[in-house]
């Protein structure tokens, strides 16, 4: 799993999808199953796309003016 606080390394307004997580080294490949959990704090507005998120993580993402989008 990846904690929401780990996403601070992405620039504000970034789209975080499995490809972005793989490029950042959080997962081995974009096909790796992953879930974003609520650990840590998020201060940047990010769009999480196509990655399952916990209820707590979704609250933190949305309170930072970000969004969670389902996979296309």
mmCIF file of N, CA and C in Angstrom:
data_model
loop_
_atom_site.group_PDB
_atom_site.id
_atom_site.type_symbol
_atom_site.label_atom_id
_atom_site.label_comp_id
_atom_site.label_asym_id
_atom_site.label_seq_id
_atom_site.Cartn_x
_atom_site.Cartn_y
_atom_site.Cartn_z
ATOM 1 N N UNK A 1 0.823 -1.204 0.000
ATOM 2 C CA UNK A 1 0.000 0.000 0.000
ATOM 3 C C UNK A 1 0.862 1.260 0.000
ATOM 4 N N UNK A 2 0.261 2.338 -0.430
ATOM 5 C CA UNK A 2 0.907 3.646 -0.438
ATOM 6 C C UNK A 2 0.082 4.543 0.480
ATOM 7 N N UNK A 3 0.734 5.272 1.360
ATOM 8 C CA UNK A 3 0.017 6.200 2.231
ATOM 9 C C UNK A 3 -0.152 7.544 1.536
ATOM 10 N N UNK A 4 -1.237 8.210 1.890
ATOM 11 C CA UNK A 4 -1.541 9.497 1.264
ATOM 12 C C UNK A 4 -0.405 10.500 1.489
ATOM 13 N N UNK A 5 0.268 10.421 2.620
ATOM 14 C CA UNK A 5 1.386 11.314 2.896
ATOM 15 C C UNK A 5 2.555 11.115 1.945
ATOM 16 N N UNK A 6 2.692 9.902 1.396
ATOM 17 C CA UNK A 6 3.759 9.626 0.430
ATOM 18 C C UNK A 6 3.568 10.403 -0.869
ATOM 19 N N UNK A 7 2.344 10.816 -1.142
ATOM 20 C CA UNK A 7 2.040 11.492 -2.405
ATOM 21 C C UNK A 7 2.517 12.942 -2.425
ATOM 22 N N UNK A 8 3.049 13.419 -1.297
ATOM 23 C CA UNK A 8 3.570 14.789 -1.224
ATOM 24 C C UNK A 8 4.702 15.034 -2.231
ATOM 25 N N UNK A 9 5.361 13.978 -2.688
ATOM 26 C CA UNK A 9 6.468 14.192 -3.620
ATOM 27 C C UNK A 9 5.986 14.611 -5.014
ATOM 28 N N UNK A 10 4.695 14.401 -5.298
ATOM 29 C CA UNK A 10 4.159 14.835 -6.590
ATOM 30 C C UNK A 10 3.870 16.329 -6.555
ATOM 31 N N UNK A 11 4.010 16.980 -7.704
ATOM 32 C CA UNK A 11 3.701 18.402 -7.814
ATOM 33 C C UNK A 11 2.199 18.625 -7.675
ATOM 34 N N UNK A 12 1.818 19.790 -7.142
ATOM 35 C CA UNK A 12 0.404 20.137 -7.027
ATOM 36 C C UNK A 12 -0.242 20.066 -8.407
ATOM 37 N N UNK A 13 -1.499 19.666 -8.425
ATOM 38 C CA UNK A 13 -2.310 19.541 -9.644
ATOM 39 C C UNK A 13 -1.912 18.341 -10.501
ATOM 40 N N UNK A 14 -1.028 17.478 -10.011
ATOM 41 C CA UNK A 14 -0.621 16.296 -10.768
ATOM 42 C C UNK A 14 -1.741 15.267 -10.795
ATOM 43 N N UNK A 15 -1.739 14.457 -11.848
ATOM 44 C CA UNK A 15 -2.608 13.289 -11.917
ATOM 45 C C UNK A 15 -1.770 12.104 -11.461
ATOM 46 N N UNK A 16 -2.246 11.435 -10.421
ATOM 47 C CA UNK A 16 -1.541 10.272 -9.887
ATOM 48 C C UNK A 16 -2.334 9.035 -10.296
ATOM 49 N N UNK A 17 -1.721 8.232 -11.137
ATOM 50 C CA UNK A 17 -2.329 6.992 -11.600
ATOM 51 C C UNK A 17 -1.302 5.876 -11.437
ATOM 52 N N UNK A 18 -1.654 4.635 -11.764
ATOM 53 C CA UNK A 18 -0.675 3.558 -11.584
ATOM 54 C C UNK A 18 0.640 3.814 -12.321
ATOM 55 N N UNK A 19 0.586 4.420 -13.491
ATOM 56 C CA UNK A 19 1.802 4.713 -14.254
ATOM 57 C C UNK A 19 2.698 5.690 -13.485
ATOM 58 N N UNK A 20 2.100 6.720 -12.887
ATOM 59 C CA UNK A 20 2.863 7.706 -12.114
ATOM 60 C C UNK A 20 3.473 7.074 -10.860
ATOM 61 N N UNK A 21 2.717 6.193 -10.198
ATOM 62 C CA UNK A 21 3.252 5.520 -9.010
ATOM 63 C C UNK A 21 4.427 4.627 -9.370
ATOM 64 N N UNK A 22 4.341 3.957 -10.512
ATOM 65 C CA UNK A 22 5.450 3.099 -10.954
ATOM 66 C C UNK A 22 6.674 3.943 -11.290
ATOM 67 N N UNK A 23 6.470 5.057 -11.983
ATOM 68 C CA UNK A 23 7.587 5.930 -12.344
ATOM 69 C C UNK A 23 8.275 6.504 -11.111
ATOM 70 N N UNK A 24 7.501 6.734 -10.044
ATOM 71 C CA UNK A 24 8.064 7.279 -8.807
ATOM 72 C C UNK A 24 8.667 6.197 -7.912
ATOM 73 N N UNK A 25 8.531 4.931 -8.307
ATOM 74 C CA UNK A 25 9.128 3.849 -7.542
ATOM 75 C C UNK A 25 8.285 3.288 -6.415
ATOM 76 N N UNK A 26 7.031 3.667 -6.331
ATOM 77 C CA UNK A 26 6.170 3.135 -5.271
ATOM 78 C C UNK A 26 5.728 1.707 -5.556
ATOM 79 N N UNK A 27 5.564 1.371 -6.836
ATOM 80 C CA UNK A 27 5.169 0.024 -7.232
ATOM 81 C C UNK A 27 6.076 -0.437 -8.370
ATOM 82 N N UNK A 28 6.141 -1.747 -8.592
ATOM 83 C CA UNK A 28 7.058 -2.288 -9.603
ATOM 84 C C UNK A 28 6.635 -1.948 -11.027
ATOM 85 N N UNK A 29 5.355 -2.034 -11.292
ATOM 86 C CA UNK A 29 4.866 -1.720 -12.630
ATOM 87 C C UNK A 29 3.452 -1.180 -12.508
ATOM 88 N N UNK A 30 2.950 -0.585 -13.574
ATOM 89 C CA UNK A 30 1.603 -0.022 -13.510
ATOM 90 C C UNK A 30 0.528 -1.107 -13.409
ATOM 91 N N UNK A 31 0.908 -2.361 -13.595
ATOM 92 C CA UNK A 31 -0.034 -3.476 -13.445
ATOM 93 C C UNK A 31 -0.107 -3.979 -12.008
ATOM 94 N N UNK A 32 0.801 -3.533 -11.156
ATOM 95 C CA UNK A 32 0.811 -3.945 -9.755
ATOM 96 C C UNK A 32 -0.426 -3.395 -9.052
ATOM 97 N N UNK A 33 -1.094 -4.265 -8.306
ATOM 98 C CA UNK A 33 -2.272 -3.804 -7.553
ATOM 99 C C UNK A 33 -1.811 -2.986 -6.353
ATOM 100 N N UNK A 34 -2.480 -1.878 -6.130
ATOM 101 C CA UNK A 34 -2.091 -0.981 -5.042
ATOM 102 C C UNK A 34 -3.335 -0.284 -4.510
ATOM 103 N N UNK A 35 -3.272 0.145 -3.261
ATOM 104 C CA UNK A 35 -4.348 0.923 -2.657
ATOM 105 C C UNK A 35 -3.710 2.057 -1.878
ATOM 106 N N UNK A 36 -4.328 3.218 -1.925
ATOM 107 C CA UNK A 36 -3.829 4.368 -1.172
ATOM 108 C C UNK A 36 -4.556 4.409 0.166
ATOM 109 N N UNK A 37 -3.762 4.407 1.244
ATOM 110 C CA UNK A 37 -4.292 4.429 2.602
ATOM 111 C C UNK A 37 -4.141 5.818 3.212
ATOM 112 N N UNK A 38 -4.764 6.027 4.358
ATOM 113 C CA UNK A 38 -4.857 7.357 4.951
ATOM 114 C C UNK A 38 -3.712 7.807 5.832
ATOM 115 N N UNK A 39 -2.594 7.128 5.851
ATOM 116 C CA UNK A 39 -1.479 7.526 6.703
ATOM 117 C C UNK A 39 -0.788 8.791 6.223
ATOM 118 N N UNK A 40 -0.443 9.667 7.134
ATOM 119 C CA UNK A 40 0.266 10.899 6.784
ATOM 120 C C UNK A 40 -0.685 12.016 6.405
ATOM 121 N N UNK A 41 -0.114 13.120 5.971
ATOM 122 C CA UNK A 41 -0.905 14.292 5.601
ATOM 123 C C UNK A 41 -0.611 14.683 4.168
ATOM 124 N N UNK A 42 -1.606 15.265 3.528
ATOM 125 C CA UNK A 42 -1.482 15.720 2.153
ATOM 126 C C UNK A 42 -1.855 17.188 2.103
ATOM 127 N N UNK A 43 -0.968 18.019 1.559
ATOM 128 C CA UNK A 43 -1.225 19.455 1.478
ATOM 129 C C UNK A 43 -1.405 19.932 0.046
ATOM 130 N N UNK A 44 -1.226 19.030 -0.916
ATOM 131 C CA UNK A 44 -1.292 19.410 -2.326
ATOM 132 C C UNK A 44 -2.563 18.884 -2.970
ATOM 133 N N UNK A 45 -3.065 19.642 -3.915
ATOM 134 C CA UNK A 45 -4.233 19.234 -4.675
ATOM 135 C C UNK A 45 -3.791 18.260 -5.768
ATOM 136 N N UNK A 46 -4.212 17.007 -5.646
ATOM 137 C CA UNK A 46 -3.848 15.976 -6.617
ATOM 138 C C UNK A 46 -5.108 15.301 -7.139
ATOM 139 N N UNK A 47 -5.028 14.771 -8.350
ATOM 140 C CA UNK A 47 -6.111 13.971 -8.898
ATOM 141 C C UNK A 47 -5.637 12.518 -8.886
ATOM 142 N N UNK A 48 -6.332 11.684 -8.135
ATOM 143 C CA UNK A 48 -5.999 10.269 -8.049
ATOM 144 C C UNK A 48 -6.912 9.554 -9.041
ATOM 145 N N UNK A 49 -6.313 8.894 -10.006
ATOM 146 C CA UNK A 49 -7.101 8.288 -11.078
ATOM 147 C C UNK A 49 -6.822 6.793 -11.194
ATOM 148 N N UNK A 50 -7.900 6.005 -11.106
ATOM 149 C CA UNK A 50 -7.789 4.576 -11.351
ATOM 150 C C UNK A 50 -7.088 3.780 -10.276
ATOM 151 N N UNK A 51 -7.038 4.314 -9.051
ATOM 152 C CA UNK A 51 -6.398 3.620 -7.931
ATOM 153 C C UNK A 51 -7.406 3.567 -6.784
ATOM 154 N N UNK A 52 -7.636 2.399 -6.203
ATOM 155 C CA UNK A 52 -8.524 2.344 -5.033
ATOM 156 C C UNK A 52 -7.938 3.144 -3.866
ATOM 157 N N UNK A 53 -8.812 3.805 -3.118
ATOM 158 C CA UNK A 53 -8.367 4.585 -1.952
ATOM 159 C C UNK A 53 -9.255 4.236 -0.762
ATOM 160 N N UNK A 54 -8.674 4.302 0.416
ATOM 161 C CA UNK A 54 -9.459 4.077 1.629
ATOM 162 C C UNK A 54 -10.337 5.305 1.890
ATOM 163 N N UNK A 55 -11.318 5.120 2.754
ATOM 164 C CA UNK A 55 -12.221 6.219 3.096
ATOM 165 C C UNK A 55 -11.437 7.400 3.693
ATOM 166 N N UNK A 56 -10.512 7.100 4.593
ATOM 167 C CA UNK A 56 -9.709 8.147 5.240
ATOM 168 C C UNK A 56 -8.833 8.873 4.215
ATOM 169 N N UNK A 57 -8.237 8.118 3.288
ATOM 170 C CA UNK A 57 -7.401 8.733 2.256
ATOM 171 C C UNK A 57 -8.238 9.652 1.373
ATOM 172 N N UNK A 58 -9.431 9.206 1.005
ATOM 173 C CA UNK A 58 -10.303 10.031 0.168
ATOM 174 C C UNK A 58 -10.648 11.340 0.872
ATOM 175 N N UNK A 59 -10.941 11.273 2.165
ATOM 176 C CA UNK A 59 -11.235 12.478 2.940
ATOM 177 C C UNK A 59 -10.055 13.447 2.900
ATOM 178 N N UNK A 60 -8.841 12.928 3.082
ATOM 179 C CA UNK A 60 -7.653 13.786 3.091
ATOM 180 C C UNK A 60 -7.380 14.375 1.714
ATOM 181 N N UNK A 61 -7.566 13.586 0.668
ATOM 182 C CA UNK A 61 -7.349 14.071 -0.696
ATOM 183 C C UNK A 61 -8.341 15.187 -1.026
ATOM 184 N N UNK A 62 -9.608 14.972 -0.683
ATOM 185 C CA UNK A 62 -10.630 15.967 -0.967
ATOM 186 C C UNK A 62 -10.498 17.212 -0.097
ATOM 187 N N UNK A 63 -10.018 17.067 1.128
ATOM 188 C CA UNK A 63 -9.839 18.248 1.977
ATOM 189 C C UNK A 63 -8.666 19.104 1.495
ATOM 190 N N UNK A 64 -7.752 18.503 0.719
ATOM 191 C CA UNK A 64 -6.638 19.250 0.113
ATOM 192 C C UNK A 64 -7.038 19.775 -1.270
ATOM 193 N N UNK A 65 -8.339 19.768 -1.553
ATOM 194 C CA UNK A 65 -8.891 20.262 -2.824
ATOM 195 C C UNK A 65 -8.533 19.363 -4.005
ATOM 196 N N UNK A 66 -8.235 18.099 -3.721
ATOM 197 C CA UNK A 66 -7.955 17.139 -4.781
ATOM 198 C C UNK A 66 -9.204 16.354 -5.126
ATOM 199 N N UNK A 67 -9.041 15.334 -5.967
ATOM 200 C CA UNK A 67 -10.171 14.525 -6.399
ATOM 201 C C UNK A 67 -9.746 13.080 -6.572
ATOM 202 N N UNK A 68 -10.727 12.194 -6.450
ATOM 203 C CA UNK A 68 -10.520 10.770 -6.690
ATOM 204 C C UNK A 68 -11.420 10.382 -7.844
ATOM 205 N N UNK A 69 -10.823 9.860 -8.909
ATOM 206 C CA UNK A 69 -11.575 9.453 -10.092
ATOM 207 C C UNK A 69 -11.423 7.956 -10.295
ATOM 208 N N UNK A 70 -12.505 7.312 -10.720
ATOM 209 C CA UNK A 70 -12.481 5.880 -11.013
ATOM 210 C C UNK A 70 -11.673 5.644 -12.291
ATOM 211 N N UNK A 71 -11.265 4.415 -12.475
ATOM 212 C CA UNK A 71 -10.542 4.064 -13.698
ATOM 213 C C UNK A 71 -11.459 4.245 -14.904
ATOM 214 N N UNK A 72 -10.919 4.730 -16.024
ATOM 215 C CA UNK A 72 -11.759 4.938 -17.215
ATOM 216 C C UNK A 72 -12.230 3.623 -17.800
#
